[in-house]
Amino acid sequence: QVQLQESGPGLVKPSQTLSLTCTVSGGSITTNYRYWSWIRQPPGKGLEWMGAISRSGSLYYSPSLKSRTSISRDTSKNQFTLQLTSVTPEDTAVYYCAAARVLHTTVIVTTSNYDYWGQGTQVTVSS
């Protein structure tokens, strides 16, 4: 079974870059038919799709975050990453990585569209 785990700093200062890594086990980010996605949930709000990278390396971003978001991967480590620049307190959220067989680009996330989820990691933006 595929497992995903998020990692990265839990506290980021405003204007800095939020950087997270998703480590995948039980499946390859390059050979499995999957889209590898980043999703977040601000306090008291719903899940928000941020973007994804396909197994071939194609990139997809939410229009509202595209200007600040960068997704990349390290195939040798079976990892994919998220960078969110110029963060503000509004970026405080639990951040998840997740895998899907089909690309889903709607900002509001339907959890059943994703086959596997990481546990999520809390990121707080504060000075």
Short mmCIF file of C-alpha atoms in Angstrom, two decimals:
data_model
loop_
_atom_site.label_atom_id
_atom_site.label_comp_id
_atom_site.label_asym_id
_atom_site.label_seq_id
_atom_site.Cartn_x
_atom_site.Cartn_y
_atom_site.Cartn_z
CA GLN A 1 0.00 0.00 0.00
CA VAL A 2 1.20 3.47 -0.82
CA GLN A 3 2.12 5.63 2.13
CA LEU A 4 2.88 9.33 2.18
CA GLN A 5 4.46 11.46 4.85
CA GLU A 6 4.83 15.22 4.98
CA SER A 7 7.82 16.88 6.57
CA GLY A 8 9.17 20.37 6.99
CA PRO A 9 9.27 23.30 9.39
CA GLY A 10 6.14 23.92 11.40
CA LEU A 11 6.73 27.65 11.78
CA VAL A 12 7.43 30.10 8.98
CA LYS A 13 7.79 33.86 9.21
CA PRO A 14 5.73 36.19 7.03
CA SER A 15 7.30 36.95 3.65
CA GLN A 16 9.41 33.79 3.80
CA THR A 17 9.02 30.63 1.77
CA LEU A 18 7.13 27.63 3.07
CA SER A 19 8.88 24.42 2.05
CA LEU A 20 7.50 20.93 2.58
CA THR A 21 8.51 17.49 1.41
CA CYS A 22 6.32 14.47 0.83
CA THR A 23 8.09 11.13 1.07
CA VAL A 24 6.35 8.28 -0.73
CA SER A 25 6.76 4.60 0.05
CA GLY A 26 5.07 1.52 -1.35
CA GLY A 27 4.90 3.03 -4.81
CA SER A 28 6.96 5.03 -7.25
CA ILE A 29 6.14 8.62 -8.11
CA THR A 30 7.49 7.99 -11.60
CA THR A 31 6.06 4.58 -12.55
CA ASN A 32 2.72 4.36 -10.76
CA TYR A 33 -0.29 5.90 -12.46
CA ARG A 34 -0.85 8.72 -10.07
CA TYR A 35 -0.97 12.43 -9.64
CA TRP A 36 0.85 13.63 -6.58
CA SER A 37 -0.92 16.55 -4.96
CA TRP A 38 -0.64 19.16 -2.26
CA ILE A 39 -3.76 20.09 -0.30
CA ARG A 40 -4.19 22.33 2.70
CA GLN A 41 -6.82 23.07 5.33
CA PRO A 42 -6.81 26.42 7.14
CA PRO A 43 -8.29 26.51 10.65
CA GLY A 44 -12.05 26.20 10.54
CA LYS A 45 -12.12 25.91 6.76
CA GLY A 46 -12.37 23.19 4.15
CA LEU A 47 -9.70 21.42 2.15
CA GLU A 48 -8.08 23.45 -0.62
CA TRP A 49 -6.29 21.92 -3.57
CA MET A 50 -3.01 23.68 -4.26
CA GLY A 51 -1.42 21.79 -7.10
CA ALA A 52 -0.01 18.50 -8.33
CA ILE A 53 2.76 16.86 -10.27
CA SER A 54 2.16 13.85 -12.48
CA ARG A 55 4.34 10.78 -12.69
CA SER A 56 5.81 12.19 -15.90
CA GLY A 57 6.61 15.50 -14.23
CA SER A 58 3.79 17.66 -15.58
CA LEU A 59 2.77 20.47 -13.23
CA TYR A 60 -0.67 21.72 -12.31
CA TYR A 61 -1.51 24.62 -10.01
CA SER A 62 -4.55 26.22 -8.47
CA PRO A 63 -5.14 29.55 -10.24
CA SER A 64 -5.37 31.39 -6.93
CA LEU A 65 -1.96 30.15 -5.80
CA LYS A 66 -0.08 29.66 -9.06
CA SER A 67 1.95 32.83 -8.74
CA ARG A 68 3.36 31.72 -5.39
CA THR A 69 3.47 27.94 -5.72
CA SER A 70 6.16 25.64 -7.01
CA ILE A 71 6.01 21.85 -6.96
CA SER A 72 9.00 19.72 -7.79
CA ARG A 73 10.29 16.21 -7.23
CA ASP A 74 13.36 14.20 -6.42
CA THR A 75 12.93 10.86 -8.12
CA SER A 76 16.01 9.36 -6.51
CA LYS A 77 14.39 9.84 -3.11
CA ASN A 78 10.83 9.17 -4.26
CA GLN A 79 9.82 12.56 -2.92
CA PHE A 80 7.93 15.57 -4.15
CA THR A 81 8.03 19.02 -2.65
CA LEU A 82 5.99 22.15 -2.16
CA GLN A 83 7.27 25.70 -2.04
CA LEU A 84 4.94 28.57 -1.26
CA THR A 85 6.55 31.98 -1.39
CA SER A 86 5.68 35.27 0.28
CA VAL A 87 3.60 33.63 2.96
CA THR A 88 1.19 35.50 5.22
CA PRO A 89 -0.72 34.40 8.33
CA GLU A 90 -3.55 33.41 5.97
CA ASP A 91 -1.34 30.56 4.79
CA THR A 92 -1.48 28.97 8.23
CA ALA A 93 -2.99 25.52 7.71
CA VAL A 94 -2.55 21.81 7.95
CA TYR A 95 -0.79 20.76 4.77
CA TYR A 96 -1.34 17.35 3.21
CA CYS A 97 0.17 15.44 0.37
CA ALA A 98 -2.09 13.00 -1.42
CA ALA A 99 -2.18 10.70 -4.43
CA ALA A 100 -4.87 10.28 -7.07
CA ARG A 101 -5.23 8.13 -10.18
CA VAL A 102 -7.01 10.92 -12.02
CA LEU A 103 -6.17 14.61 -12.00
CA HIS A 104 -8.55 16.71 -9.92
CA THR A 105 -8.18 20.46 -10.27
CA THR A 106 -11.21 21.78 -8.40
CA VAL A 107 -10.12 24.03 -5.55
CA ILE A 108 -12.63 22.52 -3.15
CA VAL A 109 -11.42 19.02 -2.44
CA THR A 110 -13.48 15.86 -2.49
CA THR A 111 -11.58 13.51 -0.23
CA SER A 112 -12.78 10.38 -2.00
CA ASN A 113 -11.01 11.50 -5.17
CA TYR A 114 -7.69 10.68 -3.52
CA ASP A 115 -6.49 7.15 -2.98
CA TYR A 116 -3.86 7.92 -0.38
CA TRP A 117 -3.21 10.73 2.08
CA GLY A 118 -0.40 11.74 4.33
CA GLN A 119 -1.07 12.44 7.97
CA GLY A 120 -0.85 16.18 7.44
CA THR A 121 1.53 18.64 9.00
CA GLN A 122 0.67 21.88 10.76
CA VAL A 123 2.37 24.98 9.40
CA THR A 124 1.95 28.27 11.22
CA VAL A 125 2.91 31.57 9.65
CA SER A 126 3.77 34.03 12.38
CA SER A 127 6.41 36.56 13.28
#
